[in-house]
Short mmCIF file of C-alpha atoms and ligand atoms in Angstrom, two decimals:
data_model
loop_
_atom_site.label_atom_id
_atom_site.label_comp_id
_atom_site.label_asym_id
_atom_site.label_seq_id
_atom_site.Cartn_x
_atom_site.Cartn_y
_atom_site.Cartn_z
CA MET A 1 -20.51 0.36 19.61
CA LYS A 2 -17.84 -0.83 17.18
CA ARG A 3 -15.52 1.94 18.41
CA LEU A 4 -16.14 0.92 22.05
CA ASN A 5 -15.18 -2.67 21.22
CA LEU A 6 -12.00 -1.57 19.46
CA ASN A 7 -11.01 0.63 22.40
CA LEU A 8 -11.76 -2.11 24.93
CA ASN A 9 -9.74 -4.66 22.94
CA LEU A 10 -6.80 -2.30 22.68
CA THR A 11 -6.88 -1.48 26.41
CA ALA A 12 -7.17 -5.20 27.26
CA ILE A 13 -4.16 -6.04 25.07
CA ILE A 14 -2.08 -3.25 26.61
CA VAL A 15 -2.95 -4.31 30.18
CA LEU A 16 -2.24 -7.94 29.30
CA ILE A 17 1.16 -7.05 27.86
CA ALA A 18 1.96 -4.80 30.84
CA VAL A 19 1.09 -7.44 33.42
CA GLY A 20 2.02 -10.60 31.53
CA VAL A 21 5.21 -9.44 29.83
CA LEU A 22 6.57 -6.16 31.13
CA LEU A 23 6.39 -7.16 34.83
CA PRO A 24 8.28 -10.46 34.34
CA VAL A 25 10.69 -8.63 32.03
CA MET A 26 11.45 -6.05 34.72
CA LEU A 27 11.91 -8.80 37.32
CA ALA A 28 14.17 -10.76 34.96
CA THR A 29 16.24 -7.63 34.21
CA ALA A 30 16.62 -6.95 37.92
CA ALA A 31 17.59 -10.59 38.55
CA GLY A 32 20.09 -10.46 35.65
CA ILE A 33 21.68 -7.28 36.99
CA VAL A 34 21.91 -8.76 40.50
CA ALA A 35 23.48 -11.93 39.03
CA LEU A 36 26.01 -9.78 37.17
CA VAL A 37 26.87 -7.75 40.27
CA ILE A 38 27.33 -10.72 42.58
CA ALA A 39 28.90 -13.02 39.98
CA ASP A 40 32.36 -14.06 41.00
CA ASP A 41 33.15 -16.36 38.10
CA ALA A 42 32.72 -16.44 34.29
CA GLY A 43 29.65 -18.73 34.54
CA GLY A 44 27.81 -16.21 36.72
CA ILE A 45 28.62 -13.36 34.32
CA VAL A 46 27.39 -15.37 31.31
CA ILE A 47 24.11 -16.20 33.09
CA GLY A 48 23.66 -12.52 34.07
CA VAL A 49 24.30 -11.32 30.48
CA LEU A 50 21.93 -13.97 29.07
CA VAL A 51 19.15 -13.04 31.49
CA VAL A 52 19.51 -9.30 30.79
CA SER A 53 19.62 -9.84 26.97
CA PHE A 54 16.56 -12.07 27.12
CA ALA A 55 14.71 -9.49 29.22
CA VAL A 56 15.63 -6.62 26.88
CA THR A 57 14.55 -8.61 23.78
CA ALA A 58 11.23 -9.62 25.35
CA GLY A 59 10.61 -6.04 26.54
CA GLY A 60 11.41 -4.61 23.09
CA SER A 61 9.10 -7.09 21.37
CA ALA A 62 6.30 -6.24 23.78
CA LEU A 63 6.77 -2.54 23.11
CA ILE A 64 6.69 -3.05 19.33
CA THR A 65 3.51 -5.15 19.70
CA VAL A 66 1.84 -2.36 21.68
CA VAL A 67 2.76 0.25 19.06
CA LEU A 68 1.63 -1.93 16.11
CA THR A 69 -1.63 -2.89 17.83
CA GLY A 70 -2.35 0.77 18.56
CA ARG A 71 -1.70 1.69 14.93
CA LYS A 72 -3.95 -1.09 13.65
CA ALA A 73 -6.77 -0.06 15.97
CA ARG A 74 -6.47 3.58 14.89
CA LEU A 75 -6.55 2.57 11.22
CA ALA A 76 -9.62 0.38 11.75
CA ARG A 77 -11.33 3.28 13.54
CA ARG A 78 -10.52 5.71 10.73
CA GLN A 79 -11.82 3.24 8.15
CA ALA A 80 -15.06 2.79 10.10
CA ASP A 81 -15.44 6.59 10.35
CA PHE A 82 -14.70 6.92 6.65
CA VAL A 83 -17.41 4.45 5.62
CA ALA A 84 -19.92 6.15 7.94
CA ASN A 85 -19.01 9.63 6.63
CA VAL A 86 -19.11 8.59 2.98
CA SER A 87 -22.53 6.95 3.44
CA HIS A 88 -23.78 10.09 5.15
CA GLU A 89 -22.37 12.32 2.42
CA PHE A 90 -24.08 10.25 -0.29
CA ARG A 91 -27.37 10.10 1.53
CA THR A 92 -27.80 13.89 1.73
CA PRO A 93 -27.94 14.60 -2.04
CA LEU A 94 -29.84 11.35 -2.65
CA SER A 95 -32.57 12.43 -0.21
CA ALA A 96 -32.83 15.81 -1.94
CA ILE A 97 -33.04 14.16 -5.38
CA ARG A 98 -35.75 11.77 -4.20
CA LEU A 99 -37.76 14.59 -2.62
CA TYR A 100 -37.67 16.82 -5.71
CA ALA A 101 -38.36 13.90 -8.06
CA GLN A 102 -41.39 12.91 -5.95
CA THR A 103 -42.63 16.50 -6.06
CA LEU A 104 -42.39 16.49 -9.86
CA GLU A 105 -44.05 13.07 -10.07
CA SER A 106 -46.97 14.17 -7.90
CA GLY A 107 -47.98 16.69 -10.60
CA ARG A 108 -48.32 19.47 -8.01
CA LEU A 109 -46.04 21.72 -10.06
CA ASP A 110 -47.56 20.96 -13.45
CA ASP A 111 -49.02 24.45 -13.74
CA ASN A 112 -45.95 26.17 -12.37
CA PRO A 113 -43.10 26.13 -14.91
CA GLU A 114 -40.90 28.37 -12.76
CA GLU A 115 -40.97 26.03 -9.74
CA THR A 116 -40.63 23.01 -12.04
CA ALA A 117 -37.45 24.53 -13.50
CA LYS A 118 -36.10 25.15 -9.96
CA CYS A 119 -36.83 21.52 -9.02
CA VAL A 120 -35.05 20.21 -12.10
CA SER A 121 -31.98 22.41 -11.57
CA THR A 122 -31.74 21.31 -7.92
CA ILE A 123 -31.85 17.67 -9.03
CA LEU A 124 -29.10 18.37 -11.57
CA ARG A 125 -27.02 20.22 -8.96
CA GLU A 126 -27.28 17.38 -6.45
CA THR A 127 -26.41 14.85 -9.16
CA GLU A 128 -23.30 16.90 -9.92
CA TRP A 129 -22.33 16.71 -6.21
CA LEU A 130 -22.74 12.94 -6.23
CA ASP A 131 -20.54 12.77 -9.30
CA VAL A 132 -17.83 14.87 -7.62
CA MET A 133 -17.93 12.71 -4.47
CA ILE A 134 -17.70 9.45 -6.38
CA ASP A 135 -14.75 10.92 -8.30
CA GLN A 136 -13.11 11.88 -5.01
CA VAL A 137 -13.44 8.39 -3.50
CA LEU A 138 -12.11 6.76 -6.69
CA THR A 139 -9.21 9.22 -6.93
CA TRP A 140 -8.36 8.54 -3.29
CA ARG A 141 -8.35 4.79 -3.90
CA ALA A 142 -6.04 5.23 -6.89
CA SER A 143 -3.70 7.69 -5.18
CA ALA A 144 -3.49 5.61 -1.97
CA ARG A 145 -2.21 2.73 -4.14
CA ASP A 146 -0.02 5.10 -6.11
CA MET A 147 -1.99 4.15 -9.21
CA LEU A 148 -3.33 7.57 -10.14
CA ASN A 149 -3.21 7.66 -13.90
CA LEU A 150 -2.65 11.25 -15.03
CA GLN A 151 -3.10 12.26 -18.68
CA MET A 152 -0.46 14.96 -18.97
CA GLN A 153 -0.59 17.65 -21.63
CA THR A 154 1.49 20.79 -22.10
CA SER A 155 -0.66 23.93 -22.25
CA PRO A 156 -1.73 26.85 -20.04
CA VAL A 157 -3.90 25.84 -17.05
CA ALA A 158 -6.45 28.59 -17.77
CA ASP A 159 -8.97 26.15 -19.31
CA ALA A 160 -8.82 23.77 -16.35
CA VAL A 161 -9.31 26.62 -13.86
CA THR A 162 -12.13 28.25 -15.84
CA HIS A 163 -13.89 24.92 -16.27
CA ALA A 164 -13.70 24.26 -12.51
CA VAL A 165 -15.10 27.74 -11.80
CA GLU A 166 -17.99 27.18 -14.21
CA ARG A 167 -18.73 23.75 -12.76
CA PHE A 168 -18.67 25.20 -9.25
CA ARG A 169 -21.10 27.96 -10.28
CA SER A 170 -23.48 25.35 -11.71
CA MET A 171 -23.34 23.36 -8.46
CA SER A 172 -23.88 26.30 -6.12
CA PRO A 173 -27.36 27.57 -5.41
CA PRO A 174 -27.67 31.03 -7.02
CA ASP A 175 -27.53 34.06 -4.65
CA GLU A 176 -25.61 32.08 -2.03
CA LEU A 177 -22.18 33.53 -2.69
CA THR A 178 -20.14 36.00 -4.69
CA LEU A 179 -17.42 34.43 -6.77
CA THR A 180 -14.78 36.56 -8.46
CA ALA A 181 -12.46 34.93 -10.97
CA ALA A 182 -9.33 36.54 -12.41
CA VAL A 183 -7.71 33.97 -14.65
CA ASP A 184 -4.73 35.45 -16.46
CA THR A 185 -2.11 32.82 -17.22
CA ARG A 186 -0.53 32.08 -20.56
CA LEU A 187 2.56 30.03 -19.74
CA ASP A 188 2.58 26.31 -20.54
CA VAL A 189 2.39 23.80 -17.71
CA VAL A 190 2.65 20.02 -17.99
CA HIS A 191 -0.63 19.03 -16.37
CA ASP A 192 -3.71 16.82 -16.36
CA GLY A 193 -6.58 19.26 -16.94
CA ARG A 194 -9.21 17.03 -15.36
CA ALA A 195 -7.20 16.31 -12.21
CA LEU A 196 -6.12 19.92 -11.81
CA GLY A 197 -9.71 21.09 -12.37
CA ALA A 198 -10.81 18.70 -9.59
CA VAL A 199 -8.21 20.26 -7.27
CA VAL A 200 -9.53 23.78 -7.96
CA LEU A 201 -13.13 22.57 -7.60
CA ASN A 202 -12.28 21.03 -4.24
CA LEU A 203 -10.68 24.26 -3.03
CA LEU A 204 -13.77 26.17 -4.17
CA THR A 205 -16.22 23.83 -2.46
CA ASN A 206 -14.17 24.06 0.74
CA ALA A 207 -14.12 27.85 0.47
CA ALA A 208 -17.93 27.77 0.34
CA LYS A 209 -18.27 25.13 3.08
CA TYR A 210 -16.01 26.77 5.64
CA THR A 211 -17.43 30.26 5.28
CA GLY A 212 -20.32 31.92 7.10
CA PRO A 213 -23.59 33.06 5.52
CA VAL A 214 -21.91 35.90 3.57
CA LYS A 215 -19.56 34.08 1.24
CA HIS A 216 -16.99 35.94 -0.84
CA ILE A 217 -14.67 33.73 -2.83
CA THR A 218 -11.92 34.83 -5.21
CA VAL A 219 -10.02 32.64 -7.67
CA ARG A 220 -6.86 33.95 -9.26
CA ALA A 221 -4.50 32.34 -11.73
CA ARG A 222 -1.36 34.15 -12.88
CA ASP A 223 2.14 33.66 -14.22
CA GLU A 224 4.90 34.36 -11.71
CA GLY A 225 8.44 33.88 -12.99
CA GLU A 226 9.06 30.16 -13.49
CA SER A 227 5.74 29.24 -11.88
CA VAL A 228 2.03 29.45 -12.48
CA VAL A 229 0.10 30.30 -9.33
CA ILE A 230 -3.54 29.47 -8.67
CA GLU A 231 -5.11 30.96 -5.54
CA VAL A 232 -8.50 30.37 -3.95
CA GLU A 233 -9.31 32.89 -1.25
CA ASP A 234 -12.31 32.97 1.07
CA ASN A 235 -13.58 35.13 3.91
CA GLY A 236 -14.41 32.13 6.11
CA ILE A 237 -13.60 30.63 9.48
CA GLY A 238 -9.87 30.35 8.74
CA LEU A 239 -7.37 28.07 10.47
CA THR A 240 -4.96 28.24 13.40
CA PRO A 241 -1.31 27.50 12.54
CA SER A 242 -1.63 24.07 14.17
CA GLU A 243 -4.81 23.21 12.21
CA ALA A 244 -3.13 24.40 9.02
CA ARG A 245 -0.28 21.93 9.65
CA HIS A 246 -2.67 18.96 9.67
CA ILE A 247 -5.29 19.68 7.01
CA PHE A 248 -3.43 17.96 4.16
CA LYS A 249 -3.33 14.65 6.07
CA PRO A 250 -5.89 12.05 4.97
CA PHE A 251 -9.07 11.95 7.10
CA TYR A 252 -8.08 14.98 9.16
CA ARG A 253 -10.96 17.36 9.87
CA VAL A 254 -10.77 20.37 12.16
CA PRO A 255 -13.15 19.73 15.07
CA ARG A 256 -15.87 22.39 15.16
CA SER A 257 -16.24 24.06 18.57
CA ASP A 258 -20.05 24.24 18.15
CA GLY A 259 -20.23 20.54 17.23
CA SER A 260 -21.72 21.37 13.80
CA ASP A 261 -20.72 19.44 10.70
CA SER A 262 -20.56 21.00 7.25
CA GLY A 263 -20.19 17.59 5.60
CA GLY A 264 -17.11 15.95 4.13
CA VAL A 265 -14.86 12.97 4.71
CA GLY A 266 -11.51 14.69 5.19
CA LEU A 267 -9.96 13.49 1.94
CA GLY A 268 -10.30 16.45 -0.45
CA LEU A 269 -7.15 18.30 0.59
CA ALA A 270 -5.10 15.11 0.94
CA ILE A 271 -6.01 14.20 -2.64
CA ALA A 272 -5.38 17.76 -3.85
CA HIS A 273 -1.96 17.73 -2.17
CA HIS A 274 -1.12 14.40 -3.79
CA VAL A 275 -2.28 15.51 -7.25
CA VAL A 276 -0.37 18.82 -7.09
CA GLY A 277 2.70 16.88 -5.90
CA ARG A 278 2.42 14.61 -8.94
CA HIS A 279 2.65 17.81 -11.03
CA ASP A 280 5.92 18.70 -9.21
CA GLY A 281 4.05 21.59 -7.64
CA SER A 282 3.12 22.68 -4.13
CA LEU A 283 -0.15 23.29 -2.32
CA THR A 284 0.02 25.57 0.71
CA VAL A 285 -2.35 27.61 2.82
CA GLU A 286 -2.14 31.07 4.35
CA SER A 287 -4.72 31.76 6.99
CA GLU A 288 -5.64 33.39 10.24
CA LYS A 289 -8.38 32.02 12.47
CA GLY A 290 -11.62 33.88 11.81
CA ARG A 291 -10.17 35.82 8.90
CA GLY A 292 -10.49 33.46 5.96
CA ALA A 293 -7.98 31.31 4.14
CA THR A 294 -6.06 31.42 0.88
CA PHE A 295 -5.02 28.11 -0.68
CA ILE A 296 -2.11 28.45 -3.10
CA VAL A 297 -1.23 26.00 -5.87
CA ARG A 298 2.18 26.63 -7.41
CA LEU A 299 3.10 24.74 -10.58
CA PRO A 300 6.34 24.75 -12.52
CA VAL A 301 6.27 26.23 -16.01
CA ALA A 302 7.01 23.62 -18.69
CA GLY A 303 10.73 23.53 -19.39
CA GLY A 304 11.53 25.92 -16.50
CA GLU A 305 13.18 25.33 -13.11
CA LEU A 306 11.22 23.20 -10.60
CA VAL A 307 9.25 25.16 -7.94
P1 ADP N 401 -13.50 17.75 4.17
O1 ADP N 401 -13.86 19.13 3.68
O2 ADP N 401 -14.17 16.67 3.43
O3 ADP N 401 -13.62 17.64 5.66
P2 ADP N 401 -10.80 18.34 3.27
O4 ADP N 401 -9.63 17.42 3.15
O5 ADP N 401 -11.25 19.02 2.03
O6 ADP N 401 -11.96 17.47 3.89
O7 ADP N 401 -10.46 19.42 4.37
C1 ADP N 401 -9.88 19.01 5.60
C2 ADP N 401 -10.24 20.00 6.70
O8 ADP N 401 -9.57 21.25 6.46
C3 ADP N 401 -11.74 20.34 6.72
O9 ADP N 401 -12.46 19.40 7.48
C4 ADP N 401 -11.72 21.73 7.35
O10 ADP N 401 -11.71 21.61 8.76
C5 ADP N 401 -10.39 22.33 6.90
N1 ADP N 401 -10.58 23.27 5.76
C6 ADP N 401 -10.52 22.97 4.45
N2 ADP N 401 -10.69 24.06 3.69
C7 ADP N 401 -10.88 25.09 4.53
C8 ADP N 401 -11.12 26.50 4.37
N3 ADP N 401 -11.21 27.06 3.15
N4 ADP N 401 -11.24 27.25 5.49
C9 ADP N 401 -11.13 26.70 6.72
N5 ADP N 401 -10.91 25.39 6.95
C10 ADP N 401 -10.79 24.59 5.88
#
C-alpha cells in the first residue's frame, strides 16, 4: 500500500511538472525563437534572448526536480523494503527459538536426553544467526556513515578465517553440507580479525544459501606473491555476468525466477566489499550461471606493494 502511494505521488508530480512547466516552457522557447527570428531591432533580439534563457532555466530546473524526486522515492522504497526484510529475517529465528523453548518447557522431552540436546543446539544455532544479523545491520549503519571503526593488527589472517569456518560449522545444521577448508597462509596482513572473519562468514552463509540441496563449499586461504588470497567456492546457482556486476551494491538481490526467497536483506556483500576495501584489498566473484560461484578476497601483504 505504501509502495502504491509512493508510486502514485511520483507519477502525479511528473505529470504535474510535464503539464504545468514543460508545456509552457516549450511554448515560451518557441515564442522566444520566433521573436529572435523576426526581430528587426536590438530590443526585439534582447526580448527573444531573455525569453529563451528563461525557458531553458525553467526547463532545466523542472528536469532536475524530476530526477531528484525520482531518487528520493526510490530511496524511500528501498528503506521500506529494508525494514520489512530485516523484520522478516529476525522473525524466522525468533519463531524457531520460541518453538523449541516451548517444547522444552512443556516437559515432553524430559525423558529423552538426545532430543533435548538437539533442541538446545538448535536454539543456540538460531541465537548465533540473530547475533550475526544484528552485527550486519550495525556494521552497515557504521559503514554507510563512514564510521566503521576497525581494530587493525599485523598478523597472518589464518586465525580469522579458521574462526569464521568454525563459527559457520556451529551455525549450520549437521549433515546439510560438506565444507572443505584449506587454510595455508603465513604472511602478515594489516587487518581487523573480527571484521575480516565476518566477511568470510558472510561469504560462507551465502555459499550455503544460494546452493541446492547438495551443498559443497570450499574455503581456501593462501599466500600469492605480495597478496594473501581467500576464496570461498560453492557448487550453487551461480550468477550471470550482469548479476555479478550488481551484487556488491547495497540492497541488490538477484530476483529468483521461481519467486522463492532464501532470506536476506541484500547488504552482506555490500558490507563485505566495503570492509575489504578498507583493508586496501579487493573482493571479486567468478561465476557461471548454474555452475557455482567463487568469491575472492585479495589482501595486500603488510609492507608489500598494494594489490
Ligand atoms: P543477501 O544474501 O542478504 O540477499 P548479499 O549482499 O549477501 O545479500 O547478496 C546479494 C545477492 O547476491 C544475493 O541476494 C544473491 O542473489 C547473490 N549472491 C550472493 N552470494 C551468492 C552465491 N554464492 N551464489 C549465487 N548468488 C549469490
